[in-house]
C-alpha atoms as one frame of an Amber mdcrd trajectory, in Angstrom:
protein
  34.590 -13.370  33.695  31.401 -13.260  31.657  31.423 -15.315  28.531  30.724
 -13.238  25.348  28.171 -14.788  23.092  29.230 -14.397  19.506  26.609 -14.151
  16.878  27.473 -16.252  13.775  28.584 -14.209  10.820  25.961 -15.934   8.599
  23.114 -14.861  10.875  24.323 -11.284  10.720  24.457 -11.363   7.007  21.045
 -12.937   6.755  19.439 -10.304   9.038  21.162  -7.535   6.985  19.767  -9.009
   3.750  16.423  -9.370   5.217  16.388  -5.823   6.438  17.525  -4.606   3.106
  14.826  -6.501   1.361  12.142  -5.183   3.641  13.470  -1.655   2.865  13.475
  -2.260  -0.845   9.934  -3.599  -0.904   8.260  -1.290   1.574  10.182   2.021
   1.487  12.408   2.138  -1.594  11.263   3.976  -4.746  12.474   0.941  -6.789
   9.433  -1.326  -6.425   6.554   0.992  -7.031   3.449   1.021  -9.286   4.567
   2.286 -12.733   1.385   1.388 -14.645  -2.239   0.170 -14.049  -3.853  -2.070
 -16.731  -7.568  -2.743 -16.638  -9.015  -5.508 -18.810 -12.647  -6.479 -19.246
 -14.393  -3.308 -18.424 -17.146  -2.917 -21.177 -17.521   0.870 -20.817 -15.321
   3.870 -19.959 -17.586   4.489 -16.889 -17.011   0.897 -15.675 -13.284   1.319
 -16.163 -13.339   4.361 -13.978 -15.334   2.559 -11.271 -12.780  -0.276 -11.238
  -9.848   2.087 -10.974 -11.498   4.026  -8.095 -12.491   1.033  -6.022  -9.144
  -0.679  -6.485  -7.441   2.303  -4.847  -4.264   1.562  -6.664  -2.188   4.680
  -7.458   0.777   5.422  -9.547   3.964   5.527  -7.491   2.439   3.380  -4.685
   4.639   0.858  -3.132   4.068  -2.606  -4.770   4.343  -4.349  -1.502   1.317
  -2.365  -0.256  -0.867  -3.409  -3.173  -2.914  -6.400  -1.818  -4.437  -8.391
  -4.820  -6.908 -10.489  -2.712  -8.146  -7.474  -0.827  -8.695  -5.578  -4.158
 -10.530  -8.555  -5.700 -12.919  -8.720  -2.753 -13.696  -5.003  -3.119 -14.316
  -5.355  -6.840 -16.723  -8.254  -6.304 -18.921  -5.933  -4.190 -19.866  -4.415
  -7.643 -22.608  -6.701  -8.735 -21.969  -6.259 -12.344 -18.616  -7.962 -11.944
 -18.831 -11.766 -12.093 -15.153 -12.452 -11.300 -11.948 -10.468 -10.816  -8.325
 -11.195 -10.741  -5.523  -8.833  -9.699  -1.761  -9.330 -10.154   1.373  -7.163
  -9.731   4.618  -7.489 -11.719   7.705  -6.843  -9.614   9.931  -6.429 -12.694
   8.072  -3.636 -14.565   5.808  -2.334 -11.748   2.508  -3.044 -13.576  -0.628
  -3.855 -11.664  -3.049  -5.776 -13.871  -6.788  -5.921 -13.050  -8.809  -8.382
 -15.078 -12.524  -8.472 -14.605 -15.325 -10.649 -16.139 -18.491  -8.445 -16.406
 -21.997  -9.932 -16.321 -23.772  -9.964 -19.602 -27.111  -8.142 -19.550 -29.977
 -10.050 -21.000 -32.890  -7.815 -20.234 -34.164  -4.852 -18.344 -35.954  -6.260
 -15.299 -38.280  -4.039 -13.367 -36.163  -1.091 -14.425 -32.773  -2.679 -13.640
 -30.398  -4.956 -15.638 -30.508  -8.732 -15.161 -28.285 -11.411 -16.599 -28.953
 -15.129 -17.267 -28.232 -16.177 -13.730 -30.962 -13.877 -12.373 -28.482 -11.384
 -10.870 -29.770  -7.870 -10.863 -27.284  -5.105 -11.394 -26.415  -1.739 -12.856
 -23.685  -1.481 -15.397 -22.177   2.042 -15.501 -22.515   3.693 -18.951 -24.337
   0.721 -20.457 -26.928   1.527 -23.043 -30.015  -0.633 -22.698 -31.859   0.291
 -25.935 -31.407  -3.154 -27.501 -32.587  -5.144 -24.536 -36.167  -6.465 -23.931
 -37.964  -4.943 -21.024 -39.389  -7.395 -18.648 -41.824  -7.062 -15.722 -42.390
  -9.786 -13.143 -42.806 -10.358  -9.487 -39.603 -12.371  -9.061 -36.260 -12.681
 -10.935 -37.174 -16.394 -11.726 -40.331 -15.207 -13.529 -38.294 -12.538 -15.172
 -35.879 -15.120 -16.506 -38.829 -17.260 -17.740 -40.076 -14.228 -19.654 -36.653
 -13.749 -21.117 -36.675 -17.344 -22.359 -39.936 -16.603 -24.085 -38.273 -13.668
 -25.809 -35.208 -15.635 -26.776 -37.371 -18.266 -28.371 -38.845 -15.784 -30.824
 -37.491 -15.323 -34.348 -35.211 -12.358 -34.757 -37.551 -10.323 -36.983 -40.410
 -10.877 -34.462 -38.165  -9.827 -31.538 -37.496  -6.416 -33.153 -41.098  -5.546
 -32.724 -41.352  -6.602 -29.003 -41.492  -3.541 -26.871 -41.746  -5.389 -23.546
 -42.947  -8.590 -21.804 -44.788  -9.293 -18.561 -45.013 -12.561 -16.514 -47.791
 -13.158 -14.045 -46.850 -16.777 -13.649 -44.911 -19.510 -15.347 -47.843 -20.136
 -17.792 -49.108 -16.613 -18.273 -46.886 -14.327 -20.394 -47.831 -11.224 -22.371
 -45.939  -9.228 -24.984 -46.368  -5.645 -26.018 -45.810  -5.516 -29.766 -45.215
  -2.558 -31.949 -47.365  -2.546 -35.124 -46.879   0.557 -37.264 -46.425   2.696
 -34.167 -49.359   1.093 -32.371 -48.736  -0.827 -29.167 -50.635  -4.160 -29.384
 -50.918  -6.395 -26.438 -50.413 -10.028 -27.136 -51.572 -12.505 -24.486 -49.167
 -15.345 -25.079 -50.081 -17.779 -22.347 -47.472 -20.531 -21.693 -44.151 -20.775
 -23.412 -45.128 -23.314 -26.056 -46.342 -23.542 -29.626 -44.277 -20.539 -30.509
 -44.208 -21.114 -34.290 -47.942 -21.557 -34.462 -48.636 -18.500 -32.271 -46.462
 -16.301 -34.519 -48.131 -17.659 -37.650 -51.675 -16.948 -36.144 -50.623 -13.360
 -35.093 -49.246 -12.644 -38.624 -52.456 -13.861 -40.188 -54.651 -11.785 -37.869
 -52.700  -8.601 -38.326 -52.988  -9.049 -42.099 -56.711  -8.890 -42.056 -58.231
  -5.479 -42.969 -60.699  -5.559 -40.109 -57.895  -5.932 -37.568 -55.980  -2.813
 -38.591 -56.946  -1.080 -35.295 -56.719  -4.105 -33.053 -55.272  -3.481 -29.615
 -55.270  -6.976 -28.194 -54.581 -10.496 -29.558 -55.061 -13.572 -27.279 -53.082
 -16.536 -28.582 -52.852 -18.426 -25.306 -55.011 -20.974 -27.119 -53.646 -20.509
 -30.646 -56.330 -22.703 -32.286 -58.977 -20.370 -30.910 -57.428 -16.867 -30.933
 -59.357 -13.933 -29.626 -59.040 -10.374 -31.162 -60.083  -7.172 -29.452
């Protein structure tokens, strides 16, 4: 007579519980996405981009929401510096928290941050940022440092900056609607250069000046 192998009751109960848990998580309507919270998006357009790329939908099974996979997809958006995704099994909320990059200038037509990362932030208005032209992001950042070292009232009149190398910067300055080129030279003697520029622009004979060279502030050249 064959001996019948009996499965312990505890194993049967454990298997049933495990199967029930799998059903609840993967198929039941109990654990589903009831809300999606997005934090850190600076514009409505950027929030829409986050929601779209996350691919999380209302009513979706929470077990099928993969936080790490979503985070990796979000980081493909260059304007996002970091991303964290979590899901709450009790209330069904999926929370997406991002840290956007902070634009510091318009570099060769695109936005750049302090790390030198070039990106496009959806819906961002660039009107208040300096415009920088340079051959490399490193030179662009150097030009931004020139701008940041200027007094606020002087900054307001700067239309754009160019950098040919680390010791050859130029500013385009708005003077009563006229675009005046200022050959700045190296990023040094800022206070003296600003004082010289102010004194030169105050002279009657310089009312129509188009170029001021203060690369050697003790011997400026006006054209």
